[in-house]
Coordinates of C-alpha atoms and ligand atoms in Angstrom, one line a residue:
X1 CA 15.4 31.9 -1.5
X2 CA 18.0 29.5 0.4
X3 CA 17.4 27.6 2.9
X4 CA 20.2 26.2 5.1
X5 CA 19.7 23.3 7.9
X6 CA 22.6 23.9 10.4
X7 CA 25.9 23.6 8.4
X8 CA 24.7 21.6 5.2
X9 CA 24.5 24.3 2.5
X10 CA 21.9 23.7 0.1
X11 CA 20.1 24.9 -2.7
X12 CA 16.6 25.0 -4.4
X13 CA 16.4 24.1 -7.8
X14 CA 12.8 23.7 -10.1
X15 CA 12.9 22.2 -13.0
X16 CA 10.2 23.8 -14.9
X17 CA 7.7 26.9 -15.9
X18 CA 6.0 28.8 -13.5
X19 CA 3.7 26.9 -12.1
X20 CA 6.7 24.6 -10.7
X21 CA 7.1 24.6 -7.0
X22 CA 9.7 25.1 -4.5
X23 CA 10.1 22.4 -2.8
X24 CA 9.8 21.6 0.8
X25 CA 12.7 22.0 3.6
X26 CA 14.1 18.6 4.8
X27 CA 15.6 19.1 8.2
X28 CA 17.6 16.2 10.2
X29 CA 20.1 14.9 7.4
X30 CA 22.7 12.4 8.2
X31 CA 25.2 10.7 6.2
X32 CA 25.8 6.8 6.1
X33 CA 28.6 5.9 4.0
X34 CA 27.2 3.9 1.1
X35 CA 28.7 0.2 1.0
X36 CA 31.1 -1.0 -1.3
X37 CA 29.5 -2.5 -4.4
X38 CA 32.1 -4.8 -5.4
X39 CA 30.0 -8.1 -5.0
X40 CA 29.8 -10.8 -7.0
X41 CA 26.2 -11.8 -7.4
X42 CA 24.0 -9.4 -9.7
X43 CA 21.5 -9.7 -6.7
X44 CA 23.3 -8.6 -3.9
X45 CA 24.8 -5.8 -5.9
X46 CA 20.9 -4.4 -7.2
X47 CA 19.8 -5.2 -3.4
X48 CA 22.5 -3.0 -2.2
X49 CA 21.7 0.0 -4.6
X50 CA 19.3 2.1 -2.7
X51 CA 22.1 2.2 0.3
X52 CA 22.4 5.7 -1.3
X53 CA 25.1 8.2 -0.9
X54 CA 24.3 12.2 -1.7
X55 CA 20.7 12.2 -3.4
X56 CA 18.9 14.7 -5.7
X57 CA 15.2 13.8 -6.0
X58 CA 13.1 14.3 -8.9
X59 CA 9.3 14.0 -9.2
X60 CA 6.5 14.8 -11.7
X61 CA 3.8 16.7 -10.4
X62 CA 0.5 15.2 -12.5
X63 CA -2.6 16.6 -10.5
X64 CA -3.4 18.0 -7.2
X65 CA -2.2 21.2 -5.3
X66 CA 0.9 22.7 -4.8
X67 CA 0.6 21.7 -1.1
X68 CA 0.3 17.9 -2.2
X69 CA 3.2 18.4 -4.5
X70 CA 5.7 19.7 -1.3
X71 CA 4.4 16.9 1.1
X72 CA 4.8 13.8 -1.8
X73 CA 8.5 15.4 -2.3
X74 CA 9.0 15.8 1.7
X75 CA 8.0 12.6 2.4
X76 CA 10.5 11.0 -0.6
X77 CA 13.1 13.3 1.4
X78 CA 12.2 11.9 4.6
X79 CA 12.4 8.5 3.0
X80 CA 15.5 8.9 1.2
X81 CA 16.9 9.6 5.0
X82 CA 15.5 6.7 6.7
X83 CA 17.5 4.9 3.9
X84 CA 20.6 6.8 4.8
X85 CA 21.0 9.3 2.0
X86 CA 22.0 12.6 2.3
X87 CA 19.3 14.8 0.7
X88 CA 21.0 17.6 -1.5
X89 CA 18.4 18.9 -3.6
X90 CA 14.7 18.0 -4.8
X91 CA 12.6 19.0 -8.2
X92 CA 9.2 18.6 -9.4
X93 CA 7.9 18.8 -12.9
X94 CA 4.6 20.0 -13.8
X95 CA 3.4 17.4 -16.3
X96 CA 0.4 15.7 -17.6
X97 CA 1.7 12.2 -16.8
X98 CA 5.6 10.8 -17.0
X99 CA 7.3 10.9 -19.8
X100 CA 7.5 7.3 -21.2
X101 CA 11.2 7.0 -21.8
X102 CA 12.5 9.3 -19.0
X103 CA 9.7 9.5 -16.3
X104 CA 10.8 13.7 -16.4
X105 CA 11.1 15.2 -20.2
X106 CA 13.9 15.0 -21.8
X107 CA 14.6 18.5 -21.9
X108 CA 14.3 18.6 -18.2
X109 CA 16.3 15.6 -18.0
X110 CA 19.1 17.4 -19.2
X111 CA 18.9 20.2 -16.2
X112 CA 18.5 17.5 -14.0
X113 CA 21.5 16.2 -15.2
X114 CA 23.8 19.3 -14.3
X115 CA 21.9 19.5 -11.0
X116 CA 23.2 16.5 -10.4
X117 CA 26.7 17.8 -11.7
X118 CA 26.7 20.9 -9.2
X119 CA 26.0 18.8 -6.8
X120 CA 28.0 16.6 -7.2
X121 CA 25.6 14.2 -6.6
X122 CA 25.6 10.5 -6.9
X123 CA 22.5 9.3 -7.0
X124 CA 18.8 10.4 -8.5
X125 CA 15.8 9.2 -6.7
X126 CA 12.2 9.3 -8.6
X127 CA 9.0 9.9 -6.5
X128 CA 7.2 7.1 -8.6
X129 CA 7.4 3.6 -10.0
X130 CA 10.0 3.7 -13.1
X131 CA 10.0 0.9 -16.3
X132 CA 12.8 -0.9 -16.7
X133 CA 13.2 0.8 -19.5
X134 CA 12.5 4.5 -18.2
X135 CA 15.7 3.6 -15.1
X136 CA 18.1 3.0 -18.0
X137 CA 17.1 5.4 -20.1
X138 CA 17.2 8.4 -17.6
X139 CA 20.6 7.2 -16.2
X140 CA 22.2 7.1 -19.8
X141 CA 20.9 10.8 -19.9
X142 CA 21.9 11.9 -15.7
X143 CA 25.0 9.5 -16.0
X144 CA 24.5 8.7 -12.2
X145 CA 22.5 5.8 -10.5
X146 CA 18.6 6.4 -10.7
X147 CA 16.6 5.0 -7.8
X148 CA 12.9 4.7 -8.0
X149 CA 10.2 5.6 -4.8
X150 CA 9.7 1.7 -4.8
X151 CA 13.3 0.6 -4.6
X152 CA 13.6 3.4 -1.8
X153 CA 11.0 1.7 0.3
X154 CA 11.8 -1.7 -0.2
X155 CA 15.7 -0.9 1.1
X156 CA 14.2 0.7 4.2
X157 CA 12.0 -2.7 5.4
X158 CA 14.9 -4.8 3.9
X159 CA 17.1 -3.0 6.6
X160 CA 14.7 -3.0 9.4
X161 CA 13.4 -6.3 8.9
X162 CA 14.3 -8.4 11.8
X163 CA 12.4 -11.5 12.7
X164 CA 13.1 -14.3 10.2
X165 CA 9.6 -13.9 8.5
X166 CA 9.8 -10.4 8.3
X167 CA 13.6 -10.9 6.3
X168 CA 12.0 -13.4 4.1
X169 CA 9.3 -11.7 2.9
X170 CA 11.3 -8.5 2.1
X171 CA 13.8 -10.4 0.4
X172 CA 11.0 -11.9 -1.7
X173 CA 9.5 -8.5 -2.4
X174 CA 13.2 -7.3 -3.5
X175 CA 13.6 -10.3 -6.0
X176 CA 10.1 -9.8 -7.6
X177 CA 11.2 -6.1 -7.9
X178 CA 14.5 -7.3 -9.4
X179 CA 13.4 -9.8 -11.8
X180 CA 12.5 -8.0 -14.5
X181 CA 15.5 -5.1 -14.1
X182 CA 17.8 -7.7 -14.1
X183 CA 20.7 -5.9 -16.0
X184 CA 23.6 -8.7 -15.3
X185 CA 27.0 -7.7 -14.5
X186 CA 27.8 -5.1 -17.4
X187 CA 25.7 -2.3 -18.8
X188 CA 24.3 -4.1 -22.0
X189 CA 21.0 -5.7 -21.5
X190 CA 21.7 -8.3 -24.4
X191 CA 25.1 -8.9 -23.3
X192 CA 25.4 -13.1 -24.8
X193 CA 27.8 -15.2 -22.4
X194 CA 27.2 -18.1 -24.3
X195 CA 27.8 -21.8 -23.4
X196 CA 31.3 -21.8 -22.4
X197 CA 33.5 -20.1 -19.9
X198 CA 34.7 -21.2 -16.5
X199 CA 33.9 -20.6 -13.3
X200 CA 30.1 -20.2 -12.1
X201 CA 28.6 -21.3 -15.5
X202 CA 28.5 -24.4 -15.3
X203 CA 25.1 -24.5 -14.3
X204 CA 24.1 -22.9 -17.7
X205 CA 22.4 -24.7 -20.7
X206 CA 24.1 -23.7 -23.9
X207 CA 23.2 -20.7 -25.7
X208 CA 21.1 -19.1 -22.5
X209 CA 22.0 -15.5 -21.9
X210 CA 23.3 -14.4 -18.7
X211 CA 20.5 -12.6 -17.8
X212 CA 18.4 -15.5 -18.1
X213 CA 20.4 -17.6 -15.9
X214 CA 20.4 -14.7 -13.4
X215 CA 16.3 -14.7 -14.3
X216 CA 16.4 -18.7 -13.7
X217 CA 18.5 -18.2 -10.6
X218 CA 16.2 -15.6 -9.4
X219 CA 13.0 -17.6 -9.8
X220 CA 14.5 -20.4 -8.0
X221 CA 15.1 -18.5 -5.3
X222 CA 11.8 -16.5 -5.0
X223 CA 10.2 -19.9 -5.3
X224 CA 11.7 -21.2 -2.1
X225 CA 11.3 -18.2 -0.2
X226 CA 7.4 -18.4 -1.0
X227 CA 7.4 -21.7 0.6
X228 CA 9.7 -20.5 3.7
X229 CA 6.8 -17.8 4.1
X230 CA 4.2 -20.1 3.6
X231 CA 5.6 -22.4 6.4
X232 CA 6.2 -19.6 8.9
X233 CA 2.6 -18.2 8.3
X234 CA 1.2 -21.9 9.4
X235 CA 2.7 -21.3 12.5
X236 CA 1.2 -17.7 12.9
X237 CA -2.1 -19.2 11.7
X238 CA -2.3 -22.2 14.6
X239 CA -1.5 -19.5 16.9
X240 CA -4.2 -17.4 15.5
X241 CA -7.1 -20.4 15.2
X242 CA -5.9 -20.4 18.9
X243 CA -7.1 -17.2 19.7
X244 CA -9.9 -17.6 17.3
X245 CA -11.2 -21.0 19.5
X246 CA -11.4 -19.0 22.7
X247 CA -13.3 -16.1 21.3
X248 CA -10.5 -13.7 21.9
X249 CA -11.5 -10.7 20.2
X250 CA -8.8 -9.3 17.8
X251 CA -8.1 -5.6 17.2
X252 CA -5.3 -4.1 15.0
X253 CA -3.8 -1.1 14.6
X254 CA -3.2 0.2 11.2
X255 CA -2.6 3.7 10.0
X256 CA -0.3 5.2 8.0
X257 CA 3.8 5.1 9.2
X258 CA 4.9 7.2 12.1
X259 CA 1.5 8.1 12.9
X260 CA 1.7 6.9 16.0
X261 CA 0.4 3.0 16.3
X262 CA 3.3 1.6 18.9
X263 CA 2.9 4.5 20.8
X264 CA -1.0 3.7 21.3
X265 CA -0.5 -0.3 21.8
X266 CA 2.0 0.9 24.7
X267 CA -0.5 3.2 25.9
X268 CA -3.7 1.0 25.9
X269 CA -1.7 -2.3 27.2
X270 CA 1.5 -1.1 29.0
X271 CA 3.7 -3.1 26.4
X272 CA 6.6 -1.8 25.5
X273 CA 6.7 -1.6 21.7
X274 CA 9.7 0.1 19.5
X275 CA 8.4 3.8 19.2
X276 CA 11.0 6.3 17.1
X277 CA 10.1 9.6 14.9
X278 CA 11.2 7.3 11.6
X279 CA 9.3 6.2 8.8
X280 CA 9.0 2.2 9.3
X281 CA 10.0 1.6 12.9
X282 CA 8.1 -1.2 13.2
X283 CA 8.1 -4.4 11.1
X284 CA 7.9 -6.9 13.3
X285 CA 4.6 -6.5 14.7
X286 CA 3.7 -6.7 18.5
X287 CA 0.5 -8.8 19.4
X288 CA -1.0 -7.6 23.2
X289 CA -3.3 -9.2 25.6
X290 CA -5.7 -6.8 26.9
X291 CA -8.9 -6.1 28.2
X292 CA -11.8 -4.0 28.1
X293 CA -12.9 -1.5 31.4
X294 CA -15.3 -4.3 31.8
X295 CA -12.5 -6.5 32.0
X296 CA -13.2 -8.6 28.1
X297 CA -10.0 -9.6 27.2
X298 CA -9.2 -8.8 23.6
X299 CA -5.5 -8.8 21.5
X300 CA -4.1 -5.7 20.3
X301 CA -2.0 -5.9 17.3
X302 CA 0.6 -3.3 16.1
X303 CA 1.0 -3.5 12.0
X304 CA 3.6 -2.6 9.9
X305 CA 3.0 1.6 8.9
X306 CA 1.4 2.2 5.3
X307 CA 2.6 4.5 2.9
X308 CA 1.2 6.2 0.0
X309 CA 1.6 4.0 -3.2
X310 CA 3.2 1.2 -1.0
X311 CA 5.2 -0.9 -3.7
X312 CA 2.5 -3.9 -4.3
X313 CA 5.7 -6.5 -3.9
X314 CA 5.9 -5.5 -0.3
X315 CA 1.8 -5.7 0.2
X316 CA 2.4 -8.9 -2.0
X317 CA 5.0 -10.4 0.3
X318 CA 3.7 -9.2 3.4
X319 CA 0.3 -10.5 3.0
X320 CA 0.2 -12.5 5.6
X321 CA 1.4 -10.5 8.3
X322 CA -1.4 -8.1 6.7
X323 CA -4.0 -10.6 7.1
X324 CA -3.8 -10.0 10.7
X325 CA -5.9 -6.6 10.0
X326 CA -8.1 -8.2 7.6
X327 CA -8.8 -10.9 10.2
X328 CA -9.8 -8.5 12.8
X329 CA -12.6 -8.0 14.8
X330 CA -12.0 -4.1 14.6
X331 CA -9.4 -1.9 13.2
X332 CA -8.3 1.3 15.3
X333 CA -7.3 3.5 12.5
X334 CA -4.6 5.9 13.4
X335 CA -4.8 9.2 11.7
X336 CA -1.6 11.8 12.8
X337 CA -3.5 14.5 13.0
X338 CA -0.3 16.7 13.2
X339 CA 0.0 15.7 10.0
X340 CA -0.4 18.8 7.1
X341 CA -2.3 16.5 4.9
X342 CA -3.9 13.2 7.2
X343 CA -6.4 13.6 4.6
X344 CA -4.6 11.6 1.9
X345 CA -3.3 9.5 4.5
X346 CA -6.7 8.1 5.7
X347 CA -7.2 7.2 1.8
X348 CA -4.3 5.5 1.6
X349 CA -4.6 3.6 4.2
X350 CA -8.1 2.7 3.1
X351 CA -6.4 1.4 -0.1
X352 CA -3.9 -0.8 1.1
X353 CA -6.8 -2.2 4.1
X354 CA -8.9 -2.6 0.8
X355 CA -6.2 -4.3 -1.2
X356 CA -5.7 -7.3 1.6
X357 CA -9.5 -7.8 1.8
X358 CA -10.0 -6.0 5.0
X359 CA -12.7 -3.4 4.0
X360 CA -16.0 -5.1 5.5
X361 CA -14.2 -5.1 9.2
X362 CA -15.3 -2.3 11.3
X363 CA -13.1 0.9 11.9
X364 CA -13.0 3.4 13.7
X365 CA -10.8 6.6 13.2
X366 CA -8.1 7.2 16.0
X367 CA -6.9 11.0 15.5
X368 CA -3.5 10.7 17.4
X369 CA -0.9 13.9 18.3
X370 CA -4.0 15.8 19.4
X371 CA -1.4 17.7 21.7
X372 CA 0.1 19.2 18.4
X373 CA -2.5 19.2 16.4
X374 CA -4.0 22.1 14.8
X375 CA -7.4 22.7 16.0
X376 CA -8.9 23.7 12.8
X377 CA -7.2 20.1 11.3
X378 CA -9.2 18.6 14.4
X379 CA -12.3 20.0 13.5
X380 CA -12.4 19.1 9.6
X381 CA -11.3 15.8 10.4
X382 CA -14.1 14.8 13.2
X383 CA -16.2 16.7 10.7
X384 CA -15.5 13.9 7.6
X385 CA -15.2 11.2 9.9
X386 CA -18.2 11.5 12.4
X387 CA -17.4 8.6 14.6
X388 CA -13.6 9.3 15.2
X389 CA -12.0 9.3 18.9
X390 CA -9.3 12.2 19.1
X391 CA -7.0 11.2 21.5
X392 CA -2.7 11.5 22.2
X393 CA -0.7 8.7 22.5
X394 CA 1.7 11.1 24.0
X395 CA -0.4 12.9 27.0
X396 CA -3.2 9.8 27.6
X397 CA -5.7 12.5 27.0
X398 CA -8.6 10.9 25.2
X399 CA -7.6 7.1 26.3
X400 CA -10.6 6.6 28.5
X401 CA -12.7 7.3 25.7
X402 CA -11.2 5.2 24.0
X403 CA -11.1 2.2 25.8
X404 CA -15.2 2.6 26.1
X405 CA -15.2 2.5 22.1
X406 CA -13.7 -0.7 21.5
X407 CA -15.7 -1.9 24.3
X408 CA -19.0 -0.5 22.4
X409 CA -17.5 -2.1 19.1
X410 CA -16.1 -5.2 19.7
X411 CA -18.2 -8.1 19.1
X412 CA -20.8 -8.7 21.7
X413 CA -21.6 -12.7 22.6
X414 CA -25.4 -13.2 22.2
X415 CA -26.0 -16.5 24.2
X416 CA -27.6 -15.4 27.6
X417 CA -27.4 -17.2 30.8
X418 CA -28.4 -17.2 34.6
X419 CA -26.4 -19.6 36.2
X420 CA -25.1 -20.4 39.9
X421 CA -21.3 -21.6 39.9
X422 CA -20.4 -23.4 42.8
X423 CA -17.3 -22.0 44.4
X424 CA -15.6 -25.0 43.4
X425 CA -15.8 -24.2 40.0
X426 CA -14.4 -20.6 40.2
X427 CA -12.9 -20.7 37.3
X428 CA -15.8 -20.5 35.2
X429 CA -16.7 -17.5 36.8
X430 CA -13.4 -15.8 36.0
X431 CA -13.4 -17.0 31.9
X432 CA -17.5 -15.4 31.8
X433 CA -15.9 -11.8 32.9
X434 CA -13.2 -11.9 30.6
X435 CA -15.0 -13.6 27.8
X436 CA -18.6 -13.0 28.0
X437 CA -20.4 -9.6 29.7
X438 CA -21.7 -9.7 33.3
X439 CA -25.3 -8.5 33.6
X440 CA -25.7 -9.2 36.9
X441 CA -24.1 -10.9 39.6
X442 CA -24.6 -12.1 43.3
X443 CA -22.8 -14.5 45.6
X444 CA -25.0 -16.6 47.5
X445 CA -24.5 -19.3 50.2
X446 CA -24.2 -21.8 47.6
X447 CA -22.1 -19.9 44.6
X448 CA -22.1 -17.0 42.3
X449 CA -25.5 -16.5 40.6
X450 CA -24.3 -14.9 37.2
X451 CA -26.2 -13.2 34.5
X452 CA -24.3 -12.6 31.5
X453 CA -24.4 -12.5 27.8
X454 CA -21.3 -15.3 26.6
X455 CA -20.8 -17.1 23.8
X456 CA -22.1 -20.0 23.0
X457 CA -19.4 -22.5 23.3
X458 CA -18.9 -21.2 27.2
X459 CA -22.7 -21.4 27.5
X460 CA -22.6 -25.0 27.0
X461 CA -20.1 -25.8 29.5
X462 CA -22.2 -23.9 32.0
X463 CA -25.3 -25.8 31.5
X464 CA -25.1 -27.9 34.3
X465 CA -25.6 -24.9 36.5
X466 CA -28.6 -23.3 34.7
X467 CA -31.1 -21.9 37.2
Ligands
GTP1 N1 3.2 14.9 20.0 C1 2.9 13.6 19.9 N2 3.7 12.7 19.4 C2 3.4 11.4 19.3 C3 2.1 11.0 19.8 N3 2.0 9.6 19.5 C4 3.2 9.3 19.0 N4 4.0 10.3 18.8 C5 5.3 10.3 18.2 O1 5.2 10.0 16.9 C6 6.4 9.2 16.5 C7 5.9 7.9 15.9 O2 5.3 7.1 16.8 P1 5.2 5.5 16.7 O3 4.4 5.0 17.8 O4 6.6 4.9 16.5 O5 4.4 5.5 15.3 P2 4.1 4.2 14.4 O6 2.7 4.5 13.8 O7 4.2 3.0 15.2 O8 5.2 4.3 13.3 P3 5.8 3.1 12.3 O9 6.0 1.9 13.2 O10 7.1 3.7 11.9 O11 4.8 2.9 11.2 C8 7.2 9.1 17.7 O12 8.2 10.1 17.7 C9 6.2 9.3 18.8 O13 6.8 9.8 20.0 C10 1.2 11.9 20.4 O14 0.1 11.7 20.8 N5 1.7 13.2 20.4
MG2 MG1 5.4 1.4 15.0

């Protein structure tokens, strides 16, 4: 009943009756030492939390099959690692919905609670969204640090993040996570500091607790960070009316994380975007120039990954960078289809796409990993989403075909023209190829003679050489 990955022993332990599950085999564990939480400000010390240590994880199982049970808990495992936690053990409970004071029972609480003892584990991570109340409640009862699925996600983007817009915006996403778990320094939540007392308090108006001067603090700080953001995302949005003016055609790649987007904006443009089997690689996403077989130019934009239940502070803060797929002419969705359940991934995906006002631009379905795949995963996939392109990243198989779909879907100019371009003005002929599409073309003694289909704005500026 044990299963062993190379020299970590480890055990199985579920929490519950018979119909609990054994959970899934994490493989691939590494250790990162935790960092040292002697800091001074109540931020930096809840910011620093999820830098976890040795990690039992806990989830309640509330509908679905056993199958969706072991892939939710192997993904929180797989999470947990990206985070740098070293995954020692993982339950489920078979519930109705979370228990309102503890997320898991009380009863079950208690076993979790010498799991974590024969462990000797330091930290409990929750495969949900906990109340304030329900993190203190079930750490007075497992006596170690509780983490929930939220926290876990937002400490893997804050340490990935690496452009300055991508740092704000998770640091704003941590605060508004914060803000109403603010415990202050000690354990008490009404802990009174009163008016007086040296140091750092000077700032504080008599009688105000601690905590609401961390609150105050807080807010201060989230409030100048939204306007940091907002400035960036002008600079984004010139760039973007830019593209937008010469009737570049925008595409974006969304999809669930590690399902292979990078890999397919390197393969379709010859960038050279951060690919790596990790949850989040990228955050700071990649915008290509590229072009049709017909030679259209069109951008290519990489996104951050989704996730299942991705915490609606990071969809909150990262809005803007989101926009980007919302904005788009046409979204390549990427679909691992190595994946045991891409099912729930396309849905979740459609969910988040949904959320940031995306769900009237056109998709279509990228299956990626086709090279692993399973064929009978293939088969039920193409059959609930008729239009999807199967293709791999890895192999190029499928590319061409690919390359003629966008072409099909993206946005075709409806002004038609005949025209004869001088020579002289051979630059007009070059902007109709990659903007517009050439019907027909011939070059004559006195030009190009062009028929094409281009937008409007070019066909005015060719009307002096309308035939
Ligand atoms: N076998 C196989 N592996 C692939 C294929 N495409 C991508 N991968 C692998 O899948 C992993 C994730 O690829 P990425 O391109 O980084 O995925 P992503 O969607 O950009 O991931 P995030 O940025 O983390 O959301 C990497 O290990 C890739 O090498 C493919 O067609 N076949
Ligand atoms: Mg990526």
């Amino acid at each position: 009943m044990t299963n062993h990955t190379s020299d970590t022993p480890r055990t199985r332990t579920v929490i519950g009756p018979a119909d609990a599950i054994d959970a899934t085999e994490e493989t691939g564990l590494r250790h990162v030492a935790g960092l040292s939480t002697d800091l001074r400000d109540v931020v930096e010390v809840e910011q620093r939390q999820v830098r976890l240590e040795r990690v039992v994880l806990a989830g309640v199982w509330t509908s679905g099959t056993v199958a969706e049970a072991e892939s939710s808990l192997a993904e929180l495992a797989a999470l947990a690692e990206t985070a740098g936690a070293l995954v020692l053990d993982g339950v489920v409970q078979r519930r109705d919905k979370p228990d309102p004071a503890t997320y898991i029972g009380s009863g079950k609480a208690a076993e979790l609670r010498d799991l974590v003892e024969q462990t000797g584990a330091d930290t409990v991570v929750c495969d949900g969204e906990l109340s304030p109340a329900q993190l203190v409640r079930l750490e007075e009862v497992v006596k170690v640090k509780v983490v929930d699925r939220t926290a876990l996600i937002l400490d893997i983007f804050a340490q990935r993040a690496t452009s300055r817009e991508g740092k704000a915006q998770v640091a704003l996403a941590q605060m508004q996570y914060m803000l109403p778990r603010l415990r202050g320094w000690g354990a008490s939540l009404s802990r009174q500091m009163g008016g007086g007392g040296g140091g750092g308090m000077a700032t504080r108006g008599p009688g105000e607790t601690k905590i609401e001067t961390d609150r105050r603090r807080l807010r201060d700080k989230m409030a100048k960070m939204r306007r940091d953001i907002e400035d960036m995302k002008t600079s984004r949005d010139l760039k973007r009316q830019e593209r937008r003016r010469n009737k570049v055609p925008s595409v974006a790649l969304a999809g669930y994380t590690n399902a292979g987007k990078s890999s397919l904006l390197n393969r379709l443009t010859g960038a050279d975007a951060h690919v790596q089997n990790a949850l989040f690689a990228t955050l700071d996403p990649t915008v290509r120039r590229t072009e049709t077989p017909a030679g259209r130019a069109y951008t290519l934009a990489d996104t951050v990954g989704f996730v299942r239940h991705l915490p609606h502070q990071l969809v909150d803060a990262f809005r803007s960078t989101l926009e980007e797929v919302a904005e788009a002419d046409l979204i390549l969705h990427v679909v691992d289809g190595s994946h045991p359940d891409p099912e729930a991934q396309i849905e979740a995906v459609r969910a988040v796409i949904g959320e940031v006002g995306g769900a009237g631009v056109p998709e279509v379905v990228v299956i990626n990993k086709a090279d692993v795949a399973a064929p009978a995963t293939l088969e039920r996939l193409l059959a609930a989403e008729p239009g999807a392109v199967t293709v791999s990243a890895r192999s190029g198989d499928g590319i061409d075909a690919l390359r003629a779909r966008v072409e099909e879907e993206l946005p075709h100019p409806d002004t038609e023209i005949e025209v004869l371009v001088p020579y002289t003005a051979g630059h007009l002929v070059a902007r109709i190829h990659s903007s517009g599409e050439v019907l027909a073309e011939a070059h004559e003694e006195d030009g190009t003679r062009i028929k094409a289909n281009v937008e409007a704005r070019l066909a005015a500026e060719l009307a002096e050489y309308a035939v």
